[in-house]
Amino acid sequence: MTLMPPALLNREQAILEFNARVLAQAQRADVPLLERLRYVCIVSSNLDEFFEVRFADMLDAAREPASPVSNRDIERVAGEAHELIDRQYDVFNEQIMPALREQGIVVHNHADRDEAQRHWVARFFEREVKPLLVPVGLDPAHPFPQVANKSLHFVVRLSGKDAFGRDNRIAIVKVPRVLPRVIKLPAQVSGGRQIFVLLTSVIRAHLEELFPGRQVESFSQFRVTRDSDLEVDEEEVANLRHALRSGLTTRHFGRAVRLEVVNSCPEELSRFLLEQFQLPPAALYRVNGPVNLVRLNELIDLTDAPELRFVPHEPLWPQASLPRQKRCFERLRKGDVLLHHPFESFEPVVQFLREAVEDPDVLAIKQTIYRTGSQSVLMDLLIEAARRGKEVMAVVELKARFDEEANINWAERLEAVGAQVVYGIVGLKTHAKMLLVTRREGKAGKPDGKHQLRRYAHLSTGNYNPKTARLYTDIGCLTADPDLTADIDNVFRQLASLGKAKPAKRLLLAPFHMHERMVEYLARVEQSAREGKVARVVLKVNALTDAELIHALLRCGQAGAEIDLIVRGACMLPPQLPGISDRIRVRSVVGRFLEHSRVSYFRWGDGEEDEALYLSSADWMSRNMFRRIEVAWPVLDPRLRQRLIDETLQPYLHDSLDAWEQLPDGHYRRIEGEGLSAQQALMRRYAVD
């Protein structure tokens, strides 16, 4: 009997639940103190993006006729956001800051500072800050200024009249982004402690100096968060790069969705700001502290206390599988190499590309570029390859959110040296992570000197960014497999020519057949379960929100399959519902590193041929399956497949330190236990001697 599928969980609430788990890291006594502060900052950064993108989309959807998003949904999500932010500031004020003070690390406001410190701060304000501040008194000739997304401002209510005898009481002070938000006092005035002052405290203490002849009656910091999705009609523009560069200038002034003020902000001023930004009262967030906790990362960086940080982790070079003394091409002819980041180094990927650039027999290099950063050794190598006359093709995703400007700059630099640059497919983001090298080699067994072309490739679940490769868990695969590299080449050809690709032998490509094949594998597992055979699914992804895949998983579980889902972030499947999803277990692991690898394992019988394991750039979300260029590839070598099971699945299913169990209502409960976390176990396994 097929049961009615349950209502799926709310995606936005699931995102907030993930951030609650991140915030819980800031409360752990076993996490170093400065790292706990960093988790508080991460929550703020995540919530900024949540409001800029997810909540803004929710507001847009609610305006559509017959929308499934109601005002009640918005109120519920906004209410949970308010609760989470209140908890965040409680953790910051009641746990993190007192603990820092015990370690001699202090943030002083004006009242805390002694005479020598106040004198130093006054000189700093006069020399470094005041020249950059331009207070704007509001009147008909001085309208409310343009306030950029997430920029810091003060709103001030003044007494008396201005210099021209007029009764304009409200002024706005913009705080330039170039000013540091955290200032460390010098040793001569800090008395042996590490004493910091916040820029907001410096300005607040000298606010009246900006308005000579008048008194400041009340004031508040404020920050507005705006809808930051770039809206470009790709069907209507002739050049996507030019259109996006133009859009970047207006992104900072999208529709306001959230207003933050300090909790002491007078009602009169908060009401005035809400009117200026055309926001309802529910969009006002009163916070007990700085309105932008993200910038407290500067305090972490300035603090001299290595014992309060994680012990530095040095990724291991995979000497056993990829000896340093051997060329990558020579090694890959003997079989595939897997790299498990950040436990293993990302440097072999850089070395692979460097060898390709320097090898005169390499004729062509093709690479996708999604999030590579504003500085990138990989992009520098591609530029060098083009300068050396190699055929270089770069598929640059210009719409990688918040990386658009960096990617536009790389595209222009690559084009300037003669590389072929394309921007993917109109309407689809190119999220696949692929690097393909074509090399001219001697034909085996032929003494006549004839040559053949051979391909080598790198595929990854994560981005081509050496910096984030030290912070995110991902799997990379270096391969010379003829079928797989031919499939990759066909994808690059399709992205450039827009023609139909040959049927792939190994690679699954979204938006064409990846989703369909995942559903087919789940159907095999379901059928095996109905026949009383072994039936197993283990999935590790960052998000699970696609309704059809969720319903296929539910059918598998109802048929008797055992299903474990390791979902870092948003999961809309309600697990452990009696008779509906009681064979489905969902856990989330939040640790030192950001879980980012995507692994799908299916078993539908007892034989060696009755299992499949795929690595992928895609999460199980509709956007990944239907609105992006994504790839998934099978791991066919039994030895490598077992290694992935042993490193990316089993440890996470047994983690009892960093793992959380999802409950049927979408809330999570920490799994209590003893032993190592999965990440700690892998760090020990790959510890550098």
Coordinates of N, CA and C in Angstrom, one line a residue, residues 572-669:
M572 N 14.4 19.1 3.7 CA 12.9 19.2 3.8 C 12.2 17.9 4.0
L573 N 13.0 16.8 4.1 CA 12.3 15.5 4.3 C 12.1 15.3 5.8
P574 N 10.9 15.0 6.3 CA 10.7 14.8 7.7 C 10.9 13.3 8.0
P575 N 12.0 13.0 8.8 CA 12.3 11.6 9.0 C 11.6 11.1 10.3
Q576 N 11.7 9.8 10.4 CA 11.2 9.1 11.6 C 9.7 9.3 11.9
L577 N 8.9 9.5 10.8 CA 7.5 9.5 11.0 C 7.0 8.1 11.0
P578 N 6.3 7.6 12.0 CA 5.8 6.2 12.0 C 5.1 5.8 10.8
G579 N 5.6 4.7 10.2 CA 4.9 4.1 9.0 C 5.1 4.9 7.7
I580 N 5.8 6.0 7.8 CA 6.0 6.9 6.6 C 7.5 7.0 6.3
S581 N 8.2 7.4 7.3 CA 9.7 7.6 7.1 C 10.5 7.1 8.3
D582 N 10.0 6.0 8.9 CA 10.7 5.5 10.1 C 11.9 4.8 9.8
R583 N 12.2 4.4 8.5 CA 13.5 3.8 8.2 C 14.5 4.8 7.6
I584 N 14.1 6.1 7.7 CA 15.0 7.1 7.2 C 15.5 7.9 8.4
R585 N 16.8 8.0 8.4 CA 17.5 8.8 9.5 C 18.3 9.9 8.8
V586 N 18.1 11.1 9.4 CA 18.8 12.3 8.9 C 19.7 12.9 10.0
R587 N 20.9 13.1 9.6 CA 21.9 13.7 10.6 C 22.6 14.8 9.9
S588 N 23.1 15.8 10.7 CA 23.9 16.9 10.2 C 25.1 17.0 11.0
V589 N 26.3 17.2 10.3 CA 27.5 17.3 11.0 C 28.1 18.7 10.9
V590 N 28.3 19.4 12.0 CA 28.8 20.7 12.0 C 30.1 20.7 12.9
G591 N 31.2 20.9 12.2 CA 32.5 20.8 13.0 C 33.4 21.9 12.6
R592 N 34.7 21.6 12.7 CA 35.7 22.6 12.4 C 35.7 23.0 11.0
F593 N 35.5 22.0 10.1 CA 35.5 22.3 8.6 C 34.0 22.3 8.1
L594 N 33.8 23.0 7.1 CA 32.5 23.1 6.5 C 32.3 21.8 5.6
E595 N 31.3 21.0 6.0 CA 31.1 19.8 5.2 C 30.5 20.2 3.8
H596 N 31.2 19.7 2.7 CA 30.8 20.2 1.4 C 30.8 19.1 0.3
S597 N 31.4 17.9 0.7 CA 31.4 16.9 -0.3 C 30.1 16.3 -0.6
R598 N 29.8 15.8 -1.8 CA 28.5 15.2 -2.2 C 28.8 13.8 -2.7
V599 N 28.2 12.9 -1.9 CA 28.4 11.4 -2.2 C 27.1 10.7 -2.2
S600 N 26.8 9.9 -3.2 CA 25.6 9.2 -3.3 C 25.9 7.7 -3.4
Y601 N 25.4 6.9 -2.4 CA 25.7 5.4 -2.4 C 24.3 4.7 -2.5
F602 N 24.3 3.7 -3.4 CA 23.1 2.9 -3.6 C 23.4 1.4 -3.6
R603 N 22.7 0.6 -2.9 CA 22.9 -0.9 -3.0 C 21.5 -1.5 -3.1
W604 N 21.4 -2.4 -4.1 CA 20.1 -3.0 -4.4 C 20.3 -4.6 -4.6
G605 N 21.2 -5.2 -3.8 CA 21.4 -6.6 -3.9 C 22.7 -7.0 -3.2
D606 N 23.0 -8.3 -3.4 CA 24.2 -8.8 -2.7 C 25.5 -8.8 -3.6
G607 N 25.3 -8.7 -4.9 CA 26.5 -8.8 -5.8 C 27.3 -7.6 -5.9
E608 N 28.5 -7.7 -6.4 CA 29.4 -6.6 -6.6 C 28.8 -5.6 -7.6
E609 N 28.0 -6.1 -8.5 CA 27.4 -5.3 -9.5 C 26.2 -4.6 -9.0
D610 N 25.8 -4.9 -7.8 CA 24.5 -4.3 -7.3 C 24.7 -3.1 -6.4
E611 N 25.7 -2.3 -6.7 CA 25.9 -1.1 -5.9 C 26.5 0.0 -6.8
A612 N 26.3 1.2 -6.5 CA 26.8 2.3 -7.2 C 27.2 3.4 -6.2
L613 N 28.3 4.1 -6.5 CA 28.7 5.3 -5.7 C 29.1 6.4 -6.7
Y614 N 28.4 7.5 -6.5 CA 28.7 8.7 -7.3 C 29.2 9.8 -6.5
L615 N 30.1 10.6 -7.1 CA 30.5 11.9 -6.5 C 29.9 12.9 -7.4
S616 N 29.7 14.1 -6.9 CA 28.9 15.1 -7.7 C 29.2 16.5 -7.2
S617 N 29.1 17.4 -8.2 CA 29.1 18.9 -7.8 C 27.7 19.4 -7.4
A618 N 26.7 18.5 -7.4 CA 25.3 18.9 -7.2 C 24.8 18.5 -5.9
D619 N 24.0 19.4 -5.3 CA 23.2 18.9 -4.2 C 21.8 18.4 -4.7
W620 N 21.1 17.8 -3.8 CA 19.8 17.3 -4.3 C 18.7 18.3 -4.1
M621 N 18.9 19.4 -4.9 CA 17.9 20.5 -5.0 C 17.5 20.7 -6.4
S622 N 16.3 21.2 -6.6 CA 15.7 21.4 -7.9 C 16.6 22.3 -8.7
R623 N 17.1 23.3 -8.1 CA 17.9 24.3 -8.8 C 19.2 23.6 -9.4
N624 N 19.8 22.7 -8.6 CA 21.0 22.0 -9.1 C 20.6 21.0 -10.2
M625 N 19.5 20.4 -10.1 CA 19.2 19.3 -11.1 C 18.6 19.9 -12.4
F626 N 18.0 21.1 -12.3 CA 17.3 21.5 -13.5 C 17.7 22.9 -14.0
R627 N 18.4 23.7 -13.1 CA 18.7 25.1 -13.5 C 20.2 25.3 -13.5
R628 N 21.0 24.3 -13.4 CA 22.5 24.4 -13.4 C 23.1 23.3 -14.3
I629 N 24.3 23.7 -14.7 CA 25.2 22.6 -15.4 C 25.9 22.0 -14.2
E630 N 25.7 20.7 -14.0 CA 26.3 19.9 -12.9 C 26.8 18.6 -13.5
V631 N 27.7 18.0 -12.8 CA 28.2 16.7 -13.2 C 28.2 15.8 -12.0
A632 N 28.0 14.5 -12.3 CA 28.2 13.4 -11.3 C 28.9 12.3 -12.0
W633 N 29.8 11.7 -11.3 CA 30.6 10.6 -11.9 C 30.7 9.4 -11.0
P634 N 30.7 8.2 -11.6 CA 30.8 7.0 -10.8 C 32.2 6.7 -10.4
V635 N 32.4 6.1 -9.2 CA 33.7 5.6 -8.8 C 33.6 4.1 -9.0
L636 N 34.3 3.6 -10.0 CA 34.2 2.2 -10.4 C 35.2 1.3 -9.8
D637 N 36.4 1.9 -9.5 CA 37.4 1.1 -8.8 C 36.9 0.6 -7.4
P638 N 36.8 -0.7 -7.2 CA 36.3 -1.1 -5.9 C 37.1 -0.6 -4.7
R639 N 38.4 -0.5 -4.9 CA 39.3 -0.1 -3.8 C 39.0 1.4 -3.5
L640 N 38.9 2.2 -4.5 CA 38.6 3.7 -4.2 C 37.2 3.8 -3.7
R641 N 36.2 3.0 -4.2 CA 34.9 3.1 -3.7 C 34.8 2.8 -2.2
Q642 N 35.6 1.8 -1.8 CA 35.6 1.4 -0.4 C 36.2 2.5 0.4
R643 N 37.2 3.1 -0.1 CA 37.9 4.2 0.6 C 36.9 5.3 0.9
L644 N 36.1 5.7 -0.1 CA 35.1 6.7 0.0 C 34.1 6.3 1.1
I645 N 33.6 5.1 1.1 CA 32.7 4.6 2.1 C 33.3 4.8 3.5
D646 N 34.6 4.4 3.6 CA 35.3 4.4 4.9 C 35.6 5.8 5.4
E647 N 35.7 6.8 4.4 CA 36.1 8.2 4.8 C 35.0 9.2 4.8
T648 N 34.0 9.0 3.8 CA 33.0 10.1 3.7 C 31.7 9.7 4.2
L649 N 31.4 8.4 4.5 CA 30.1 8.0 4.9 C 30.2 7.3 6.3
Q650 N 30.9 6.3 6.5 CA 30.9 5.6 7.8 C 31.3 6.4 9.0
P651 N 32.4 7.2 8.9 CA 32.7 8.0 10.1 C 31.6 9.0 10.4
Y652 N 30.9 9.5 9.4 CA 29.8 10.5 9.7 C 28.6 9.9 10.3
L653 N 28.4 8.6 9.9 CA 27.2 7.9 10.5 C 27.5 7.5 12.0
H654 N 28.8 7.5 12.4 CA 29.1 7.1 13.8 C 29.6 8.3 14.6
D655 N 29.6 9.5 14.0 CA 30.1 10.7 14.7 C 29.1 10.9 15.9
S656 N 29.7 11.1 17.1 CA 28.9 11.4 18.3 C 29.4 12.7 19.0
L657 N 30.2 13.5 18.3 CA 30.6 14.7 18.9 C 30.1 16.0 18.1
D658 N 30.1 15.9 16.8 CA 29.8 17.0 15.9 C 28.4 16.8 15.2
A659 N 27.8 15.7 15.5 CA 26.6 15.3 14.7 C 25.3 15.6 15.5
W660 N 24.3 15.9 14.7 CA 22.9 16.3 15.1 C 21.9 15.4 14.4
E661 N 20.9 15.0 15.1 CA 19.8 14.1 14.6 C 18.6 15.0 14.3
Q662 N 18.1 14.9 13.1 CA 16.9 15.6 12.7 C 15.7 14.9 13.3
L663 N 14.8 15.7 13.9 CA 13.5 15.2 14.4 C 12.4 15.4 13.3
P664 N 11.3 14.7 13.5 CA 10.2 14.8 12.5 C 9.7 16.2 12.2
D665 N 9.8 17.1 13.2 CA 9.3 18.4 13.0 C 10.3 19.4 12.4
G666 N 11.5 18.9 12.1 CA 12.5 19.7 11.5 C 13.5 20.3 12.4
H667 N 13.2 20.2 13.8 CA 14.2 20.6 14.7 C 15.3 19.5 14.9
Y668 N 16.4 19.9 15.5 CA 17.5 18.9 15.6 C 17.9 18.7 17.1
R669 N 18.5 17.5 17.4 CA 19.0 17.2 18.7 C 20.4 16.7 18.6

